[in-house]
mmCIF file of C-alpha atoms and ligand atoms in Angstrom:
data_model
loop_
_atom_site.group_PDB
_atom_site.id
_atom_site.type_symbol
_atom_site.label_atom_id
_atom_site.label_comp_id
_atom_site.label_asym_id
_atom_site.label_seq_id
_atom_site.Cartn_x
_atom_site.Cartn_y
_atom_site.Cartn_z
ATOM 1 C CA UNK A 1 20.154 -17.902 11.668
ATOM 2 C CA UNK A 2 19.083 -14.688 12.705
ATOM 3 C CA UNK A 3 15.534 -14.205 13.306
ATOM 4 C CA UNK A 4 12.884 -11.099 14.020
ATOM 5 C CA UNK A 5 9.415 -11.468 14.533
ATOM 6 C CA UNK A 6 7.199 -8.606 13.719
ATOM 7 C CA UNK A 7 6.270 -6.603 15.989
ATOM 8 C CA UNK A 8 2.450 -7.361 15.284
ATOM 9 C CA UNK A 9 1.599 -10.926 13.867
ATOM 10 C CA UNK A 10 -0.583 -13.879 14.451
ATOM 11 C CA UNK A 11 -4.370 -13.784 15.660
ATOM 12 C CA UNK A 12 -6.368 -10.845 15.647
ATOM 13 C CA UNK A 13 -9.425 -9.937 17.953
ATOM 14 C CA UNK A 14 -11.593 -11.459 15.900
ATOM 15 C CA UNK A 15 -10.292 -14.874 15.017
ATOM 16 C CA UNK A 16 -9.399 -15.218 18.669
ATOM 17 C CA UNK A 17 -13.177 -14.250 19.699
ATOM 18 C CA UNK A 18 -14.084 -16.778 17.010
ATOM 19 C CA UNK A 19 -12.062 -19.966 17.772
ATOM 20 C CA UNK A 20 -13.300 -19.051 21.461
ATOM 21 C CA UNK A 21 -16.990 -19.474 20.851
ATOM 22 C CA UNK A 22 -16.581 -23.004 18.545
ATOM 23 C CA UNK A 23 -13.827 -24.415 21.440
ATOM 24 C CA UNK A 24 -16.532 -23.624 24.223
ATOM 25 C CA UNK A 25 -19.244 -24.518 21.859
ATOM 26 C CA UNK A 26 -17.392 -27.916 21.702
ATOM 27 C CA UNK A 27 -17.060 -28.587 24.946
ATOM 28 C CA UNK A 28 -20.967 -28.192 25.576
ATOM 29 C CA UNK A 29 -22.084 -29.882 22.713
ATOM 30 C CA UNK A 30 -22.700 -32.784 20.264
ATOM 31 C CA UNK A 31 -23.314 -32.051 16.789
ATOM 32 C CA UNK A 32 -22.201 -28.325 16.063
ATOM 33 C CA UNK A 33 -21.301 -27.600 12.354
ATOM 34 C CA UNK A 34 -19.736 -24.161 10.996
ATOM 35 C CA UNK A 35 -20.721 -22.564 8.136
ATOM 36 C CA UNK A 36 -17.699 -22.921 5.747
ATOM 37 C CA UNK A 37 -14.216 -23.068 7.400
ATOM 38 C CA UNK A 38 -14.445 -21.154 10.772
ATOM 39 C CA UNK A 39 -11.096 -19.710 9.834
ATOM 40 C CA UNK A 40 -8.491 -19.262 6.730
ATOM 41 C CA UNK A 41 -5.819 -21.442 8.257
ATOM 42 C CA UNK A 42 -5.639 -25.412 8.045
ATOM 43 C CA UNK A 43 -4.391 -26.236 11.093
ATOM 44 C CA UNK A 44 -6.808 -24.430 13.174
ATOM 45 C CA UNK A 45 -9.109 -25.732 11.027
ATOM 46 C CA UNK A 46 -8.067 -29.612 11.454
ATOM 47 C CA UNK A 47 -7.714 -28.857 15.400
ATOM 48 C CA UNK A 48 -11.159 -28.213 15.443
ATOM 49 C CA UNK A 49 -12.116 -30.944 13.305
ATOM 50 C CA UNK A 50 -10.933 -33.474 15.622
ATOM 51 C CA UNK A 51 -12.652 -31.937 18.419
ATOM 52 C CA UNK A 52 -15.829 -32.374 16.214
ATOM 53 C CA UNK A 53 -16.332 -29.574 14.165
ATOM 54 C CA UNK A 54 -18.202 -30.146 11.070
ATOM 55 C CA UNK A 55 -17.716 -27.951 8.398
ATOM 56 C CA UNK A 56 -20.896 -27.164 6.141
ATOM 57 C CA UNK A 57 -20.417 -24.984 3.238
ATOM 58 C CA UNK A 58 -24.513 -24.662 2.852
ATOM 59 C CA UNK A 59 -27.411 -24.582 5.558
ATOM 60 C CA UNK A 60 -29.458 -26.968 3.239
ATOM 61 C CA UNK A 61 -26.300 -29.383 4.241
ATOM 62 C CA UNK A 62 -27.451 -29.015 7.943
ATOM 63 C CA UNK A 63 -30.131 -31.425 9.475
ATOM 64 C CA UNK A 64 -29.459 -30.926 13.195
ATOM 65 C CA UNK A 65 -27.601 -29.394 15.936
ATOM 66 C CA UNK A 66 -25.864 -25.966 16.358
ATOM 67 C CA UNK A 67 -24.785 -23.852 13.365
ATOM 68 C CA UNK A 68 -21.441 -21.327 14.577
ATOM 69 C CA UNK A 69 -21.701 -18.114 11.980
ATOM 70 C CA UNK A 70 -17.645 -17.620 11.582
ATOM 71 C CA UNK A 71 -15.484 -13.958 11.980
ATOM 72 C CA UNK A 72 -16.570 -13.439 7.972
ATOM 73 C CA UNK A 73 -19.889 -13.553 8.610
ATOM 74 C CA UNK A 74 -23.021 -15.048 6.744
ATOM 75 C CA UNK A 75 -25.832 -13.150 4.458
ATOM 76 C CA UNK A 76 -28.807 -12.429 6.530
ATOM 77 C CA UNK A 77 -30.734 -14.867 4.372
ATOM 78 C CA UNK A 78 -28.801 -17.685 5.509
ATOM 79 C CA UNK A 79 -28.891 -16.611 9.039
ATOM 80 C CA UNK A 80 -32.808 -16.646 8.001
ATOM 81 C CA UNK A 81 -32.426 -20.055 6.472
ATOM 82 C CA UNK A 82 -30.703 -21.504 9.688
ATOM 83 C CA UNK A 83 -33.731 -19.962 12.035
ATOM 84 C CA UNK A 84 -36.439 -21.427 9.828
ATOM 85 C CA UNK A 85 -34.947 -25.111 10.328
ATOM 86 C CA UNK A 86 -35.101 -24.474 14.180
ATOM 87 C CA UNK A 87 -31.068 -24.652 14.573
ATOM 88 C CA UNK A 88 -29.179 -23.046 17.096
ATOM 89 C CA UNK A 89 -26.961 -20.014 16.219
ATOM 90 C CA UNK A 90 -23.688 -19.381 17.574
ATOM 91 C CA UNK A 91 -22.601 -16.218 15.573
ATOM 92 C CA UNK A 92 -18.985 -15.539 15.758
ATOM 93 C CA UNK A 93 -19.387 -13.014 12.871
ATOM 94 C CA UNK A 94 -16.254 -9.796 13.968
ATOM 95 C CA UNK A 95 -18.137 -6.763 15.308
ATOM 96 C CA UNK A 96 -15.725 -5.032 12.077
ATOM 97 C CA UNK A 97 -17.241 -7.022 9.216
ATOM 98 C CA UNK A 98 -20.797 -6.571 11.160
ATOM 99 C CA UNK A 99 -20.010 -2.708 10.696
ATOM 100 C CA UNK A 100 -19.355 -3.082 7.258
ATOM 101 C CA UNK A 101 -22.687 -4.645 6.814
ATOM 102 C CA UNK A 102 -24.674 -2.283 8.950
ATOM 103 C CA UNK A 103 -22.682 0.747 6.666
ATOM 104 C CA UNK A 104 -24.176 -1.220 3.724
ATOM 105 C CA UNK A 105 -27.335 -1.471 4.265
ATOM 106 C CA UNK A 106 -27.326 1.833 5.513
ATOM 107 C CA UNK A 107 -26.205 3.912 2.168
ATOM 108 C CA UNK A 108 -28.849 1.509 0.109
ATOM 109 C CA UNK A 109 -31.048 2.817 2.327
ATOM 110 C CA UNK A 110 -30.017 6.191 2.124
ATOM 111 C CA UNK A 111 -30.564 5.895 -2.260
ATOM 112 C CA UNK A 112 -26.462 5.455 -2.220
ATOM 113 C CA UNK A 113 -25.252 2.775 -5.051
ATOM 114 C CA UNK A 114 -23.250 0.545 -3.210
ATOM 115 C CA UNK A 115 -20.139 -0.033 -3.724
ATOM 116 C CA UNK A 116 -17.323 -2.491 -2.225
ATOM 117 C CA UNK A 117 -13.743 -2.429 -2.487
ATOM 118 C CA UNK A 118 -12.693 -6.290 -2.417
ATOM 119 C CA UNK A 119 -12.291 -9.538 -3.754
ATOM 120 C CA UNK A 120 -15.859 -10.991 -4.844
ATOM 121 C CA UNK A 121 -15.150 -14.070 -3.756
ATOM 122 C CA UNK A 122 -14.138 -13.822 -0.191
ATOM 123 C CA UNK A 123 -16.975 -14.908 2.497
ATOM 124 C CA UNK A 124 -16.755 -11.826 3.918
ATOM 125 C CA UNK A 125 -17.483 -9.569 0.694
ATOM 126 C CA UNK A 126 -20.275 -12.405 -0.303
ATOM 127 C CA UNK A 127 -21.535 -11.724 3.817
ATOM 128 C CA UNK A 128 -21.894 -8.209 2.850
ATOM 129 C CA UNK A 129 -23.453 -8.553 -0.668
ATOM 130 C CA UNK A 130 -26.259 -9.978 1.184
ATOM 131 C CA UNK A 131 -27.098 -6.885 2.986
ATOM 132 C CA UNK A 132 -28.530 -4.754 0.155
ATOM 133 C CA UNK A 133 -29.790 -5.384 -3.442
ATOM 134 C CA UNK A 134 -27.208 -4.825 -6.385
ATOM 135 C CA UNK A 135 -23.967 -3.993 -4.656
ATOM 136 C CA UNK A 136 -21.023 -3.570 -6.943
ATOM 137 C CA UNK A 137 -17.981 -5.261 -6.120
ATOM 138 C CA UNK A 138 -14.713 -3.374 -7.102
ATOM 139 C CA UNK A 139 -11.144 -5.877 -6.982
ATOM 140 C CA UNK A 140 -8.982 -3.942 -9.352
ATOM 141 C CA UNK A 141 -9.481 -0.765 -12.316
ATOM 142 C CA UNK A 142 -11.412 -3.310 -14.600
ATOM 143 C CA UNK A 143 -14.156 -3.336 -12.603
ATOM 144 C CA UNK A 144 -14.637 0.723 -12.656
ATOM 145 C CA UNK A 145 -17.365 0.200 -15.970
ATOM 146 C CA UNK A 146 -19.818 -1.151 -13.932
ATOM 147 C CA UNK A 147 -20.358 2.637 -12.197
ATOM 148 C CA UNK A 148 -21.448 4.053 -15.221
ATOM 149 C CA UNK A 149 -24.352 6.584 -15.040
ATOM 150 C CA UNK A 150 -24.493 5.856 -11.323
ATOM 151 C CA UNK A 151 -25.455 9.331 -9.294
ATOM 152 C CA UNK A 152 -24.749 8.607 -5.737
ATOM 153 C CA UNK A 153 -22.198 6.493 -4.648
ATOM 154 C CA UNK A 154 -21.800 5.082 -1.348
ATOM 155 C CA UNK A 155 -18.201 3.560 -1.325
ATOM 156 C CA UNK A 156 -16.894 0.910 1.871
ATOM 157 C CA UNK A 157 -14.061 -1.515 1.661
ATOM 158 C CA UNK A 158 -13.592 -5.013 3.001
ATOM 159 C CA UNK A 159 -11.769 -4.628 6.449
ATOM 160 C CA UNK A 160 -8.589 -6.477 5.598
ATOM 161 C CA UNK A 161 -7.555 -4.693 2.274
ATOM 162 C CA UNK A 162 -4.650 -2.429 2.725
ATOM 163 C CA UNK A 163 -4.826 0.997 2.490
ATOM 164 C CA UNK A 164 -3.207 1.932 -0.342
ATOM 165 C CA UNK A 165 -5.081 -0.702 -2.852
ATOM 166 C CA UNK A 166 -8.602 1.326 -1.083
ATOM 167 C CA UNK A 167 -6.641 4.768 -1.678
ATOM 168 C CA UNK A 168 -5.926 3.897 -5.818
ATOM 169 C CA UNK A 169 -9.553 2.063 -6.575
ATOM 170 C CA UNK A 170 -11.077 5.360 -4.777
ATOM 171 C CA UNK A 171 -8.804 7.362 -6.985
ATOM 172 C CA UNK A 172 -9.984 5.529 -10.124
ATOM 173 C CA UNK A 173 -13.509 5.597 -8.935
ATOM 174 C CA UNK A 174 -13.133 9.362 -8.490
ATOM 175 C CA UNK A 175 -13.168 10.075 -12.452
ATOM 176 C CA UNK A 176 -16.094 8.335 -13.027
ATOM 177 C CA UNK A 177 -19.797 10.008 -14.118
ATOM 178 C CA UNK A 178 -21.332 10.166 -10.452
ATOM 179 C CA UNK A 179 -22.793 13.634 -8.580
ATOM 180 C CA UNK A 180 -21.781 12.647 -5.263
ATOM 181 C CA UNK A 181 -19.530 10.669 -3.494
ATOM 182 C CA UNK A 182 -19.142 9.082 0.302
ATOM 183 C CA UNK A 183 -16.600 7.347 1.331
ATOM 184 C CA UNK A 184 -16.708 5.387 4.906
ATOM 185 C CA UNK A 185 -13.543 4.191 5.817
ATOM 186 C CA UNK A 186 -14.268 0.153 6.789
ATOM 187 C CA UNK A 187 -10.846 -1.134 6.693
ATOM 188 C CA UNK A 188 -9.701 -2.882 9.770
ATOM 189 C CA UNK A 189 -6.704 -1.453 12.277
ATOM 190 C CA UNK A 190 -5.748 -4.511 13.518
ATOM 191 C CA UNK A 191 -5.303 -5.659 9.804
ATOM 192 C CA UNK A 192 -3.676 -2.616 9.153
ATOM 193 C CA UNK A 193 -0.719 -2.691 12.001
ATOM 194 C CA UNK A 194 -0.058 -6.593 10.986
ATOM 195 C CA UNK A 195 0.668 -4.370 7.523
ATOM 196 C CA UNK A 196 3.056 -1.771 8.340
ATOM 197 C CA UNK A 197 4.388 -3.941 10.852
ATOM 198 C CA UNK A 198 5.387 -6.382 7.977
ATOM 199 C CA UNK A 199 6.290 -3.800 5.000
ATOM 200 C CA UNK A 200 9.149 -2.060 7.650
ATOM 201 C CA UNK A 201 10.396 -5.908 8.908
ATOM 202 C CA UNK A 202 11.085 -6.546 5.464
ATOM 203 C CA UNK A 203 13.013 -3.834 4.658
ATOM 204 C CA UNK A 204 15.823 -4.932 7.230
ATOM 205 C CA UNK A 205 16.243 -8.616 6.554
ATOM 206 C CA UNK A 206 17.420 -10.838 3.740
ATOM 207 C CA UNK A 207 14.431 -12.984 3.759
ATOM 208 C CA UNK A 208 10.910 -12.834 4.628
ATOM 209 C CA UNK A 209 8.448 -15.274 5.615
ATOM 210 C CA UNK A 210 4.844 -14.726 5.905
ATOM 211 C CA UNK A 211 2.899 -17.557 7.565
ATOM 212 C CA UNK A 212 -0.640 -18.560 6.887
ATOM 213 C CA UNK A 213 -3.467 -20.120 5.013
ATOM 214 C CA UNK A 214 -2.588 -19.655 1.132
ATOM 215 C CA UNK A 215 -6.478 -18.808 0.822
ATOM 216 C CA UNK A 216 -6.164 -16.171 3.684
ATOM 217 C CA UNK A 217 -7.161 -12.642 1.912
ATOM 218 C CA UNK A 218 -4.857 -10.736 4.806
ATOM 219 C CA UNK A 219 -1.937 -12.962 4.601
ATOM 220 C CA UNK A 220 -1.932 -13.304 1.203
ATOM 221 C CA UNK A 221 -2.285 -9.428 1.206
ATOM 222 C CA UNK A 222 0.653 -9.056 3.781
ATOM 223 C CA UNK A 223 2.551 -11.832 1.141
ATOM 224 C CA UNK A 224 2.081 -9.098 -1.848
ATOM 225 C CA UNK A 225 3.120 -6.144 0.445
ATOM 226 C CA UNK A 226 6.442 -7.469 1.295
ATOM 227 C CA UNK A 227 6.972 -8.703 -1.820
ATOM 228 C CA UNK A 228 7.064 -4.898 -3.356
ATOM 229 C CA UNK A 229 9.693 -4.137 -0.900
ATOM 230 C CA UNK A 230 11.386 -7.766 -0.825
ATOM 231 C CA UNK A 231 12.060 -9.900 -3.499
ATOM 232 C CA UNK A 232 12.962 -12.793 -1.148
ATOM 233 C CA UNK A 233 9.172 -12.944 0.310
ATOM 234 C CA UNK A 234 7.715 -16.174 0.646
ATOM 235 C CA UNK A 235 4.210 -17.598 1.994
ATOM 236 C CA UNK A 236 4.053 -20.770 3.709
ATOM 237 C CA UNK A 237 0.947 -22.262 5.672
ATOM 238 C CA UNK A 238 4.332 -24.161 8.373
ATOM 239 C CA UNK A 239 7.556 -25.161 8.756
ATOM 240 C CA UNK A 240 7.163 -28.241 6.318
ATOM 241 C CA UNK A 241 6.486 -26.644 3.493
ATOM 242 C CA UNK A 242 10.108 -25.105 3.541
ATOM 243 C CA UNK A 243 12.287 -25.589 1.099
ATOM 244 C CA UNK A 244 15.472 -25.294 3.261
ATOM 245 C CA UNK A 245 17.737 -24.281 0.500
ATOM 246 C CA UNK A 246 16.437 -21.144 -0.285
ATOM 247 C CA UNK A 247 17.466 -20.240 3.425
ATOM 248 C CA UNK A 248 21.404 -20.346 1.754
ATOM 249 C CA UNK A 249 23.679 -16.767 1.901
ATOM 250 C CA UNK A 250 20.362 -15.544 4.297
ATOM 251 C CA UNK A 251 21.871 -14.319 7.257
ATOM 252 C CA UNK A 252 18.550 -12.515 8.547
ATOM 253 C CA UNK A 253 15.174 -13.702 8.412
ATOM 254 C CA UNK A 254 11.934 -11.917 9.115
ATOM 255 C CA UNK A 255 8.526 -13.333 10.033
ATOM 256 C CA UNK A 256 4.883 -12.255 10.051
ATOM 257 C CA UNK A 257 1.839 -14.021 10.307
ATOM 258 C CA UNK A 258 -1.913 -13.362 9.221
ATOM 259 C CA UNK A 259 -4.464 -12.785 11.436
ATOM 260 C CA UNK A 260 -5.781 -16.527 11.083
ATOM 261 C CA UNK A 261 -2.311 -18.077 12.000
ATOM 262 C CA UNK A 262 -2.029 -19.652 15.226
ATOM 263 C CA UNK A 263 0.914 -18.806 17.570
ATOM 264 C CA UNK A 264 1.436 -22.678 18.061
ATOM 265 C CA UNK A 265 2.508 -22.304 14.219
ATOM 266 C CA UNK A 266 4.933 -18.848 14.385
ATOM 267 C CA UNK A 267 6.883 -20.179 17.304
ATOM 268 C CA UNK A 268 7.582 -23.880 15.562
ATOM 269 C CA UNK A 269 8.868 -21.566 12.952
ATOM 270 C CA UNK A 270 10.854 -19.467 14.653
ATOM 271 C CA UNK A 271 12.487 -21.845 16.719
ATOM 272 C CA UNK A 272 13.150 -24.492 14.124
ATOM 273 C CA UNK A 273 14.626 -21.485 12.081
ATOM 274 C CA UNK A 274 16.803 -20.187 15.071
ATOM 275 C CA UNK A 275 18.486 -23.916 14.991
ATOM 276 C CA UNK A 276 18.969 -23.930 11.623
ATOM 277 C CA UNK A 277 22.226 -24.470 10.500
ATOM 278 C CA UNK A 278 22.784 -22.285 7.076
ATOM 279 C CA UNK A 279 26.321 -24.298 6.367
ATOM 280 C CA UNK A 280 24.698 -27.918 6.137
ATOM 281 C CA UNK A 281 23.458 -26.702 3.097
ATOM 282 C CA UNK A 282 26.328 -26.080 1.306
ATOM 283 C CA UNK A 283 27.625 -29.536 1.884
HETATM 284 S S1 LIG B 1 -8.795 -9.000 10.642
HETATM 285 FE FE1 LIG B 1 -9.975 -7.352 11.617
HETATM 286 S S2 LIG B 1 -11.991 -7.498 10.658
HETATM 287 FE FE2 LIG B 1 -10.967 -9.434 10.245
HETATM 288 S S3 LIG B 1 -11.638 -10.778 11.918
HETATM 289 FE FE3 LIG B 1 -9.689 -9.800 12.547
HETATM 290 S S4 LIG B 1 -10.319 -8.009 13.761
HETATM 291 FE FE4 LIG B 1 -12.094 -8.670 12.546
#
C-alpha cells in the first residue's frame, strides 16, 4: 500500500523538552514521581514506567523524592503544596502553556473576567484555572450563559485547540452583554502546522490514520479535523489496534501523529503498512 506521512507529525517542542528532563531525571535518581501522566500517549508513558517513573495523580500521594511538573503544567497551589513537603521540583511545564498562565493572571489582574476557550477537563486548562479566581471555561456555545452581565472580558484559548473552533466560540462570545473585549491569541503553532498539515494529507488519500493517545486533546483534535474532510479517518494509539480489513479497496493511506506520539510508534506504522498486502484480505 501506498503510504504519505505528513509533512509535520509526531513530538512537538514541548513533549520532547519534557520526556528529556524525566529520562535524565531517571538516570540521576531514585524515587522521582510525575504529577499525573507526563504525557498523553501510553507507550511513552509505560517506557518510562519501567525506567521507574511513578505516576502520582495528587501531591498528598507523594512522601519522598523528586516531583517532575509535566508539558501541561500544574496550579501554582500544587507547585506550593510540593515546596511545603520539602520535594524536589523538576518542572517540565511548555514555556506555551506557561504563557497562557502568565496571560491569565495578567487580565484578572488587569479587572478582565477571564475567560478560556477549552475543554475543562484537560490538565492543562485545570493548570491554568489555578492562576486566577473564577475563570470561565468555554468548550462549545452552551457554555456562552455563564458571561452574562460580565463588563470586561479577557478571552485566551488552550494552546492546542484549532483555530477555527477559537474563531466560532469568539464569534458566539462576541454577541454577548460585555463593554469590552480582548482577545490574546494563546493557541500553539506547532499544534497548529501538525493541523493543516493533516486537514490537506487527507484530502489526497483514501484513508487516514491519526496516531496517538485516545485521551490526547491535539490528536483527538487532529482525529475530528480530518474527519470533516475524510470520512475514512481513524485514531489508533499503534499498529495493533488495526483492524486490517478496513485497509480493503484503500489504495492510499495517509498518516499523522499528535504531538505526544513517539516516532518509534509512526515508523512501526508506516512500515508495517508499506508491507501490507491489500489482496490477502480478500481471500
Ligand atoms: S503542543 Fe504546543 S503547547 Fe503543547 S506541549 Fe507541544 S509545543 Fe507546548
Amino acid at each position: 500500500m501506498k503510504v504519505i506521512v505528513a509533512k509535520s507529525s509526531g513530538f512537538c517542542p514541548g513533549v520532547r523538552n519534557a520526556i528529556n528532563m524525566a529520562e535524565k531525571t531517571l538516570a540521576k535518581e531514585k524515587n522521582v514521581h510525575s504529577l499525573g501522566e507526563i504525557i498523553h500517549n501510553k507507550d511513552v508513558v509505560q517506557k518510562l514506567a519501567d525506567a521507574g517513573l511513578k505516576i502520582a495523580e495528587k501531591v498528598e500521594k507523594i512522601k519522598s523524592g523528586t516531583v517532575i511538573i509535566r508539558s501541561h503544567g500544574a496550579t501554582a497551589a500544587q507547585i506550593q503544596k510540593i515546596e511545603d513537603k520539602g520535594l524536589k521540583i523538576v518542572n517540565a511545564t511548555c514555556v506555551l502553556v506557561k504563557r497562557v498562565q502568565k496571560i491569565a493572571k495578567l487580565l484578572h489582574n488587569q479587572g478582565y473576567k477571564v475567560v478560556i476557550i477549552g475543554d475543562k477537563g484537560h490538565p492543562e486548562v485545570q493548570a491554568v484555572l489555578g492562576s486566577a479566581p473564577d475563570i470561565a471555561v468555554i468548550g462549545s456555545k452552551s457554555d456562552i450563559s455563564k458571561l452574562s452581565k460580565q463588563k470586561k472580558l479577557g478571552v485566551i484559548c488552550q494552546t492546542t485547540q484549532s483555530p477555527e473552533h477559537f474563531a466560532q466560540m469568539l464569534a458566539e462570545i462576541a454577541q454577548t452583554d460585555f463593554t469590552e473585549l480582548k482577545v490574546i491569541n494563546t493557541l500553539c503553532k506547532e499544534a497548529i502546522k501538525r493541523q493543516s498539515c493533516a486537514v490537506e494529507l487527507c484530502k489526497k488519500v483514501d484513508i487516514m490514520f491519526i496516531l496517538g493517545g485516545l485521551h490526547s486533546a491535539n490528536t483527538r483534535k487532529l482525529a475530528e479535523l480530518c474527519q470533516k474532510y475524510n470520512k475514512k479517518t481513524f485514531h489508533l494509539q499503534n499498529w495493533k489496534e488495526l483492524d486490517k480489513t478496513i485497509l480493503f479497496g484503500n489504495n492510499v493511506a495517509g498518516i499523522t501523529a499528535g504531538a505526544s506520539t513517539p516516532q518509534w510508534v509512526i515508523d512501526d506504522f508506516v512500515e508495517n503498512l508499506r508491507r501490507f498486502d491489500n489482496k490477502k484480505i480478500r481471500k
